[in-house]
């Protein structure tokens, strides 16, 4: 079952999870795993890659992981390690889409939220001049993210 298709709004999914915050992590991960993969999660003897990822979520606590899960903060870590030259140029990091100045954007760009895993949190623009209020796909799609 793809819960993201059932509940399309990321904000609503986040709100639902916040309402269930009283459920212990171990139980919540088991519930989410059952919903997503339609099978029991084996944390005692994980064999599948997806089971091992869930085990890491619960039991592996390295402070560096928190920094490296965010696209903006991992850049600071990469630069600190002396590998800043491998990073793709960054136009900016914004709190809201409304903060973005269109003139700052290059002709082609990709816009992402910092914690998104893809899908609706990625906007690919191949021609900035096509971003206008009247087109079916363009500025409205970009601005509503």
Short mmCIF file of N, CA and C in Angstrom, two decimals:
data_model
loop_
_atom_site.label_atom_id
_atom_site.label_comp_id
_atom_site.label_asym_id
_atom_site.label_seq_id
_atom_site.Cartn_x
_atom_site.Cartn_y
_atom_site.Cartn_z
N UNK A 1 0.84 -1.18 0.00
CA UNK A 1 0.00 0.00 0.00
C UNK A 1 0.89 1.24 0.00
N UNK A 2 0.60 2.15 -0.88
CA UNK A 2 1.36 3.39 -0.94
C UNK A 2 0.59 4.48 -0.21
N UNK A 3 0.94 4.71 1.05
CA UNK A 3 0.22 5.68 1.87
C UNK A 3 0.33 7.09 1.31
N UNK A 4 1.38 7.36 0.53
CA UNK A 4 1.53 8.70 -0.05
C UNK A 4 0.49 8.96 -1.13
N UNK A 5 -0.02 7.90 -1.75
CA UNK A 5 -1.11 8.06 -2.72
C UNK A 5 -2.44 8.23 -2.01
N UNK A 6 -2.59 7.55 -0.87
CA UNK A 6 -3.83 7.68 -0.10
C UNK A 6 -3.95 9.05 0.54
N UNK A 7 -2.83 9.52 1.11
CA UNK A 7 -2.80 10.83 1.77
C UNK A 7 -1.75 11.66 1.05
N UNK A 8 -2.18 12.40 0.05
CA UNK A 8 -1.25 13.11 -0.83
C UNK A 8 -0.54 14.28 -0.14
N UNK A 9 -1.20 14.89 0.80
CA UNK A 9 -0.64 16.07 1.45
C UNK A 9 0.46 15.68 2.44
N UNK A 10 1.66 16.17 2.20
CA UNK A 10 2.77 15.89 3.12
C UNK A 10 2.50 16.51 4.48
N UNK A 11 1.88 17.68 4.46
CA UNK A 11 1.55 18.37 5.71
C UNK A 11 0.58 17.53 6.54
N UNK A 12 -0.42 16.92 5.89
CA UNK A 12 -1.38 16.07 6.59
C UNK A 12 -0.71 14.81 7.13
N UNK A 13 0.17 14.19 6.33
CA UNK A 13 0.89 13.00 6.80
C UNK A 13 1.74 13.34 8.02
N UNK A 14 2.40 14.48 7.99
CA UNK A 14 3.22 14.91 9.12
C UNK A 14 2.35 15.17 10.35
N UNK A 15 1.19 15.78 10.15
CA UNK A 15 0.28 16.05 11.25
C UNK A 15 -0.21 14.74 11.87
N UNK A 16 -0.57 13.78 11.04
CA UNK A 16 -1.03 12.47 11.54
C UNK A 16 0.06 11.82 12.38
N UNK A 17 1.30 11.85 11.87
CA UNK A 17 2.40 11.26 12.64
C UNK A 17 2.62 11.99 13.97
N UNK A 18 2.47 13.31 13.96
CA UNK A 18 2.66 14.06 15.21
C UNK A 18 1.56 13.71 16.23
N UNK A 19 0.36 13.40 15.74
CA UNK A 19 -0.72 12.99 16.64
C UNK A 19 -0.46 11.61 17.24
N UNK A 20 0.35 10.82 16.58
CA UNK A 20 0.67 9.47 17.05
C UNK A 20 2.01 9.40 17.76
N UNK A 21 2.53 10.56 18.18
CA UNK A 21 3.86 10.61 18.79
C UNK A 21 3.96 9.84 20.11
N UNK A 22 2.83 9.53 20.73
CA UNK A 22 2.85 8.78 21.99
C UNK A 22 3.20 7.30 21.77
N UNK A 23 3.10 6.82 20.53
CA UNK A 23 3.43 5.43 20.23
C UNK A 23 4.95 5.27 20.23
N UNK A 24 5.47 4.29 20.95
CA UNK A 24 6.93 4.10 20.98
C UNK A 24 7.50 3.86 19.58
N UNK A 25 8.74 4.32 19.36
CA UNK A 25 9.38 4.23 18.05
C UNK A 25 9.36 2.81 17.48
N UNK A 26 9.69 1.85 18.32
CA UNK A 26 9.77 0.46 17.86
C UNK A 26 8.43 -0.03 17.30
N UNK A 27 7.36 0.28 18.01
CA UNK A 27 6.02 -0.12 17.55
C UNK A 27 5.62 0.67 16.30
N UNK A 28 5.92 1.97 16.29
CA UNK A 28 5.55 2.80 15.14
C UNK A 28 6.26 2.33 13.87
N UNK A 29 7.52 1.98 13.99
CA UNK A 29 8.26 1.51 12.81
C UNK A 29 7.67 0.19 12.32
N UNK A 30 7.26 -0.66 13.24
CA UNK A 30 6.62 -1.93 12.85
C UNK A 30 5.31 -1.67 12.11
N UNK A 31 4.52 -0.73 12.60
CA UNK A 31 3.24 -0.39 11.96
C UNK A 31 3.49 0.17 10.56
N UNK A 32 4.41 1.14 10.46
CA UNK A 32 4.70 1.75 9.17
C UNK A 32 5.24 0.72 8.18
N UNK A 33 6.08 -0.17 8.66
CA UNK A 33 6.65 -1.21 7.79
C UNK A 33 5.54 -2.13 7.27
N UNK A 34 4.62 -2.51 8.14
CA UNK A 34 3.50 -3.38 7.73
C UNK A 34 2.64 -2.68 6.68
N UNK A 35 2.37 -1.38 6.89
CA UNK A 35 1.57 -0.63 5.92
C UNK A 35 2.29 -0.53 4.58
N UNK A 36 3.56 -0.22 4.62
CA UNK A 36 4.33 0.00 3.39
C UNK A 36 4.62 -1.29 2.62
N UNK A 37 5.04 -2.34 3.33
CA UNK A 37 5.51 -3.56 2.65
C UNK A 37 4.57 -4.76 2.79
N UNK A 38 3.53 -4.61 3.60
CA UNK A 38 2.55 -5.68 3.81
C UNK A 38 3.21 -6.98 4.30
N UNK A 39 4.16 -6.84 5.19
CA UNK A 39 4.79 -8.00 5.82
C UNK A 39 5.34 -7.60 7.19
N UNK A 40 5.58 -8.60 8.00
CA UNK A 40 6.07 -8.40 9.37
C UNK A 40 7.54 -7.96 9.33
N UNK A 41 7.87 -7.02 10.19
CA UNK A 41 9.25 -6.54 10.32
C UNK A 41 9.99 -7.40 11.33
N UNK A 42 11.12 -7.96 10.92
CA UNK A 42 11.94 -8.77 11.81
C UNK A 42 13.15 -7.95 12.25
N UNK A 43 13.06 -7.38 13.45
CA UNK A 43 14.16 -6.57 13.97
C UNK A 43 15.20 -7.41 14.71
N UNK A 44 14.80 -8.58 15.16
CA UNK A 44 15.73 -9.44 15.90
C UNK A 44 16.73 -10.11 14.96
N UNK A 45 16.31 -10.44 13.76
CA UNK A 45 17.18 -11.09 12.79
C UNK A 45 16.90 -10.53 11.39
N UNK A 46 17.22 -9.25 11.18
CA UNK A 46 16.88 -8.63 9.89
C UNK A 46 17.69 -9.23 8.74
N UNK A 47 16.99 -9.61 7.68
CA UNK A 47 17.65 -10.18 6.50
C UNK A 47 17.50 -9.27 5.28
N UNK A 48 16.33 -8.70 5.12
CA UNK A 48 16.08 -7.81 3.98
C UNK A 48 16.76 -6.46 4.23
N UNK A 49 17.14 -5.82 3.14
CA UNK A 49 17.75 -4.50 3.23
C UNK A 49 16.83 -3.53 3.96
N UNK A 50 15.53 -3.57 3.63
CA UNK A 50 14.57 -2.67 4.26
C UNK A 50 14.46 -2.93 5.76
N UNK A 51 14.60 -4.18 6.18
CA UNK A 51 14.58 -4.49 7.62
C UNK A 51 15.83 -3.93 8.30
N UNK A 52 16.95 -4.04 7.63
CA UNK A 52 18.20 -3.53 8.21
C UNK A 52 18.16 -2.00 8.35
N UNK A 53 17.53 -1.34 7.39
CA UNK A 53 17.38 0.12 7.50
C UNK A 53 16.54 0.49 8.73
N UNK A 54 15.47 -0.26 8.96
CA UNK A 54 14.63 0.01 10.13
C UNK A 54 15.41 -0.24 11.42
N UNK A 55 16.23 -1.27 11.44
CA UNK A 55 17.06 -1.56 12.60
C UNK A 55 18.00 -0.39 12.88
N UNK A 56 18.61 0.14 11.80
CA UNK A 56 19.50 1.30 11.96
C UNK A 56 18.75 2.50 12.54
N UNK A 57 17.53 2.72 12.07
CA UNK A 57 16.75 3.85 12.59
C UNK A 57 16.58 3.76 14.10
N UNK A 58 16.39 2.55 14.60
CA UNK A 58 16.11 2.36 16.03
C UNK A 58 17.36 2.29 16.90
N UNK A 59 18.41 1.65 16.40
CA UNK A 59 19.51 1.29 17.29
C UNK A 59 20.85 1.94 16.98
N UNK A 60 21.03 2.50 15.81
CA UNK A 60 22.32 3.11 15.47
C UNK A 60 22.22 4.61 15.69
N UNK A 61 22.94 5.13 16.64
CA UNK A 61 22.85 6.54 16.99
C UNK A 61 24.21 7.23 16.84
N UNK A 62 24.47 7.70 15.65
CA UNK A 62 25.69 8.46 15.39
C UNK A 62 25.25 9.89 15.10
N UNK A 63 25.73 10.88 15.86
CA UNK A 63 25.30 12.27 15.65
C UNK A 63 25.54 12.77 14.22
N UNK A 64 26.52 12.20 13.56
CA UNK A 64 26.80 12.60 12.18
C UNK A 64 25.64 12.26 11.24
N UNK A 65 24.90 11.21 11.55
CA UNK A 65 23.76 10.82 10.70
C UNK A 65 22.73 11.93 10.62
N UNK A 66 22.46 12.59 11.73
CA UNK A 66 21.47 13.67 11.74
C UNK A 66 21.91 14.80 10.79
N UNK A 67 23.19 15.14 10.84
CA UNK A 67 23.71 16.21 9.98
C UNK A 67 23.66 15.78 8.51
N UNK A 68 23.93 14.54 8.24
CA UNK A 68 24.05 14.07 6.86
C UNK A 68 22.72 13.71 6.21
N UNK A 69 21.62 13.75 6.96
CA UNK A 69 20.32 13.49 6.35
C UNK A 69 19.72 14.75 5.74
N UNK A 70 20.22 15.90 6.09
CA UNK A 70 19.71 17.16 5.59
C UNK A 70 20.62 17.66 4.45
N UNK A 71 20.02 17.94 3.29
CA UNK A 71 20.81 18.34 2.12
C UNK A 71 21.63 19.61 2.35
N UNK A 72 21.11 20.52 3.17
CA UNK A 72 21.83 21.77 3.41
C UNK A 72 22.97 21.55 4.41
N UNK A 73 22.71 20.83 5.51
CA UNK A 73 23.77 20.67 6.50
C UNK A 73 24.85 19.70 6.08
N UNK A 74 24.53 18.74 5.21
CA UNK A 74 25.59 17.82 4.77
C UNK A 74 26.62 18.57 3.92
N UNK A 75 26.21 19.63 3.26
CA UNK A 75 27.15 20.43 2.47
C UNK A 75 28.25 21.01 3.37
N UNK A 76 27.85 21.48 4.56
CA UNK A 76 28.84 22.02 5.50
C UNK A 76 29.83 20.94 5.91
N UNK A 77 29.34 19.73 6.12
CA UNK A 77 30.20 18.62 6.51
C UNK A 77 31.17 18.26 5.38
N UNK A 78 30.67 18.22 4.15
CA UNK A 78 31.53 17.90 2.99
C UNK A 78 32.62 18.96 2.84
N UNK A 79 32.25 20.23 3.00
CA UNK A 79 33.25 21.31 2.91
C UNK A 79 34.27 21.19 4.04
N UNK A 80 33.82 20.90 5.25
CA UNK A 80 34.71 20.75 6.40
C UNK A 80 35.72 19.61 6.17
N UNK A 81 35.31 18.59 5.43
CA UNK A 81 36.20 17.45 5.13
C UNK A 81 37.16 17.77 3.99
N UNK A 82 37.06 18.98 3.42
CA UNK A 82 37.95 19.37 2.34
C UNK A 82 37.50 18.90 0.97
N UNK A 83 36.24 18.54 0.85
CA UNK A 83 35.73 18.04 -0.44
C UNK A 83 34.68 18.96 -1.04
N UNK A 84 34.70 20.23 -0.67
CA UNK A 84 33.72 21.18 -1.18
C UNK A 84 33.70 21.29 -2.69
N UNK A 85 34.82 20.96 -3.33
CA UNK A 85 34.91 21.06 -4.79
C UNK A 85 33.99 20.07 -5.51
N UNK A 86 33.52 19.04 -4.83
CA UNK A 86 32.66 18.05 -5.50
C UNK A 86 31.18 18.43 -5.44
N UNK A 87 30.86 19.49 -4.69
CA UNK A 87 29.47 19.88 -4.51
C UNK A 87 28.93 20.62 -5.74
N UNK A 88 27.68 20.37 -6.04
CA UNK A 88 26.99 21.08 -7.12
C UNK A 88 26.72 22.50 -6.63
N UNK A 89 26.89 23.52 -7.49
CA UNK A 89 26.64 24.90 -7.06
C UNK A 89 25.23 25.06 -6.48
N UNK A 90 25.14 25.86 -5.43
CA UNK A 90 23.89 26.07 -4.72
C UNK A 90 23.48 27.53 -4.88
N UNK A 91 22.25 27.77 -5.34
CA UNK A 91 21.76 29.14 -5.49
C UNK A 91 21.39 29.69 -4.13
N UNK A 92 20.72 28.87 -3.31
CA UNK A 92 20.33 29.34 -1.99
C UNK A 92 19.55 28.31 -1.21
N UNK A 93 19.40 28.57 0.07
CA UNK A 93 18.57 27.76 0.94
C UNK A 93 17.54 28.71 1.53
N UNK A 94 16.27 28.38 1.39
CA UNK A 94 15.19 29.28 1.77
C UNK A 94 14.26 28.59 2.77
N UNK A 95 13.66 29.39 3.63
CA UNK A 95 12.66 28.87 4.56
C UNK A 95 11.32 28.67 3.86
N UNK A 96 11.06 29.48 2.83
CA UNK A 96 9.79 29.42 2.11
C UNK A 96 10.05 29.67 0.64
N UNK A 97 9.22 29.11 -0.21
CA UNK A 97 9.34 29.33 -1.65
C UNK A 97 9.13 30.80 -1.98
N UNK A 98 8.34 31.49 -1.18
CA UNK A 98 8.07 32.91 -1.42
C UNK A 98 9.32 33.78 -1.29
N UNK A 99 10.34 33.28 -0.61
CA UNK A 99 11.59 34.04 -0.44
C UNK A 99 12.46 34.04 -1.69
N UNK A 100 12.20 33.16 -2.64
CA UNK A 100 13.07 33.00 -3.79
C UNK A 100 12.92 34.16 -4.76
N UNK A 101 14.04 34.76 -5.11
CA UNK A 101 14.07 35.84 -6.09
C UNK A 101 14.30 35.20 -7.46
N UNK A 102 13.33 35.34 -8.36
CA UNK A 102 13.41 34.69 -9.67
C UNK A 102 14.66 35.09 -10.45
N UNK A 103 15.13 36.33 -10.27
CA UNK A 103 16.31 36.79 -11.01
C UNK A 103 17.57 36.04 -10.58
N UNK A 104 17.60 35.52 -9.36
CA UNK A 104 18.77 34.78 -8.87
C UNK A 104 18.89 33.40 -9.51
N UNK A 105 17.78 32.88 -10.00
CA UNK A 105 17.77 31.51 -10.51
C UNK A 105 18.42 31.43 -11.89
N UNK A 106 19.21 30.38 -12.13
CA UNK A 106 19.78 30.19 -13.47
C UNK A 106 18.69 29.75 -14.46
N UNK A 107 19.05 29.66 -15.73
CA UNK A 107 18.10 29.29 -16.77
C UNK A 107 17.54 27.88 -16.54
N UNK A 108 18.37 26.97 -16.06
CA UNK A 108 17.94 25.61 -15.72
C UNK A 108 18.32 25.36 -14.27
N UNK A 109 17.43 24.70 -13.50
CA UNK A 109 17.72 24.43 -12.10
C UNK A 109 16.84 23.31 -11.58
N UNK A 110 17.22 22.81 -10.43
CA UNK A 110 16.42 21.83 -9.70
C UNK A 110 16.18 22.41 -8.32
N UNK A 111 14.93 22.41 -7.88
CA UNK A 111 14.57 22.89 -6.55
C UNK A 111 14.09 21.69 -5.73
N UNK A 112 14.61 21.58 -4.50
CA UNK A 112 14.25 20.46 -3.63
C UNK A 112 14.06 20.97 -2.22
N UNK A 113 13.25 20.25 -1.44
CA UNK A 113 13.27 20.56 -0.02
C UNK A 113 14.42 19.79 0.59
N UNK A 114 14.88 20.22 1.74
CA UNK A 114 16.12 19.65 2.29
C UNK A 114 15.96 18.24 2.83
N UNK A 115 14.75 17.85 3.20
CA UNK A 115 14.57 16.52 3.77
C UNK A 115 13.77 15.58 2.88
N UNK A 116 13.34 16.08 1.74
CA UNK A 116 12.52 15.26 0.86
C UNK A 116 13.26 14.10 0.26
N UNK A 117 12.53 13.05 -0.02
CA UNK A 117 13.13 11.87 -0.63
C UNK A 117 12.84 11.80 -2.11
N UNK A 118 12.38 12.87 -2.68
CA UNK A 118 12.07 12.85 -4.10
C UNK A 118 10.58 13.03 -4.32
N UNK A 119 10.12 12.65 -5.49
CA UNK A 119 8.70 12.76 -5.80
C UNK A 119 8.23 14.18 -5.81
N UNK A 120 7.24 14.49 -4.98
CA UNK A 120 6.65 15.82 -4.96
C UNK A 120 7.56 16.89 -4.40
N UNK A 121 8.66 16.50 -3.78
CA UNK A 121 9.55 17.51 -3.18
C UNK A 121 10.68 17.91 -4.13
N UNK A 122 10.61 17.51 -5.40
CA UNK A 122 11.62 17.87 -6.39
C UNK A 122 10.93 18.57 -7.55
N UNK A 123 11.47 19.73 -7.93
CA UNK A 123 10.95 20.47 -9.08
C UNK A 123 12.10 20.70 -10.05
N UNK A 124 11.97 20.20 -11.28
CA UNK A 124 13.01 20.34 -12.30
C UNK A 124 12.55 21.38 -13.32
N UNK A 125 13.35 22.41 -13.50
CA UNK A 125 13.05 23.45 -14.48
C UNK A 125 14.12 23.41 -15.57
N UNK A 126 13.71 23.10 -16.78
CA UNK A 126 14.66 23.05 -17.89
C UNK A 126 14.72 24.36 -18.65
N UNK A 127 13.73 25.25 -18.44
CA UNK A 127 13.69 26.53 -19.13
C UNK A 127 12.96 27.54 -18.25
N UNK A 128 13.71 28.41 -17.62
CA UNK A 128 13.13 29.37 -16.67
C UNK A 128 12.08 30.26 -17.33
N UNK A 129 12.24 30.56 -18.60
CA UNK A 129 11.28 31.45 -19.26
C UNK A 129 9.89 30.82 -19.37
N UNK A 130 9.80 29.49 -19.23
CA UNK A 130 8.50 28.82 -19.27
C UNK A 130 7.77 28.88 -17.93
N UNK A 131 8.42 29.38 -16.92
CA UNK A 131 7.77 29.53 -15.61
C UNK A 131 6.93 30.79 -15.63
N UNK A 132 5.65 30.63 -15.85
CA UNK A 132 4.77 31.79 -15.77
C UNK A 132 3.44 31.38 -15.18
N UNK A 133 2.71 32.35 -14.73
CA UNK A 133 1.46 32.11 -14.01
C UNK A 133 0.41 31.43 -14.90
N UNK A 134 0.49 31.59 -16.22
CA UNK A 134 -0.57 31.12 -17.10
C UNK A 134 -0.36 29.71 -17.63
N UNK A 135 0.84 29.15 -17.48
CA UNK A 135 1.06 27.81 -18.02
C UNK A 135 0.51 26.77 -17.06
N UNK A 136 0.14 25.61 -17.58
CA UNK A 136 -0.39 24.54 -16.75
C UNK A 136 0.63 24.01 -15.77
N UNK A 137 1.87 23.91 -16.18
CA UNK A 137 2.93 23.42 -15.28
C UNK A 137 4.02 24.47 -15.30
N UNK A 138 4.33 24.99 -14.20
CA UNK A 138 5.35 26.03 -14.16
C UNK A 138 5.40 26.67 -12.81
N UNK A 139 5.32 27.99 -12.81
CA UNK A 139 5.50 28.74 -11.58
C UNK A 139 4.55 28.29 -10.48
N UNK A 140 3.30 27.98 -10.80
CA UNK A 140 2.35 27.56 -9.77
C UNK A 140 2.84 26.28 -9.10
N UNK A 141 3.32 25.31 -9.89
CA UNK A 141 3.83 24.08 -9.32
C UNK A 141 5.05 24.36 -8.46
N UNK A 142 5.92 25.24 -8.94
CA UNK A 142 7.14 25.57 -8.21
C UNK A 142 6.80 26.31 -6.93
N UNK A 143 5.93 27.30 -7.00
CA UNK A 143 5.61 28.14 -5.84
C UNK A 143 4.81 27.40 -4.78
N UNK A 144 4.03 26.38 -5.17
CA UNK A 144 3.23 25.72 -4.15
C UNK A 144 4.02 24.70 -3.35
N UNK A 145 5.24 24.45 -3.70
CA UNK A 145 6.06 23.47 -2.98
C UNK A 145 6.70 24.10 -1.78
#
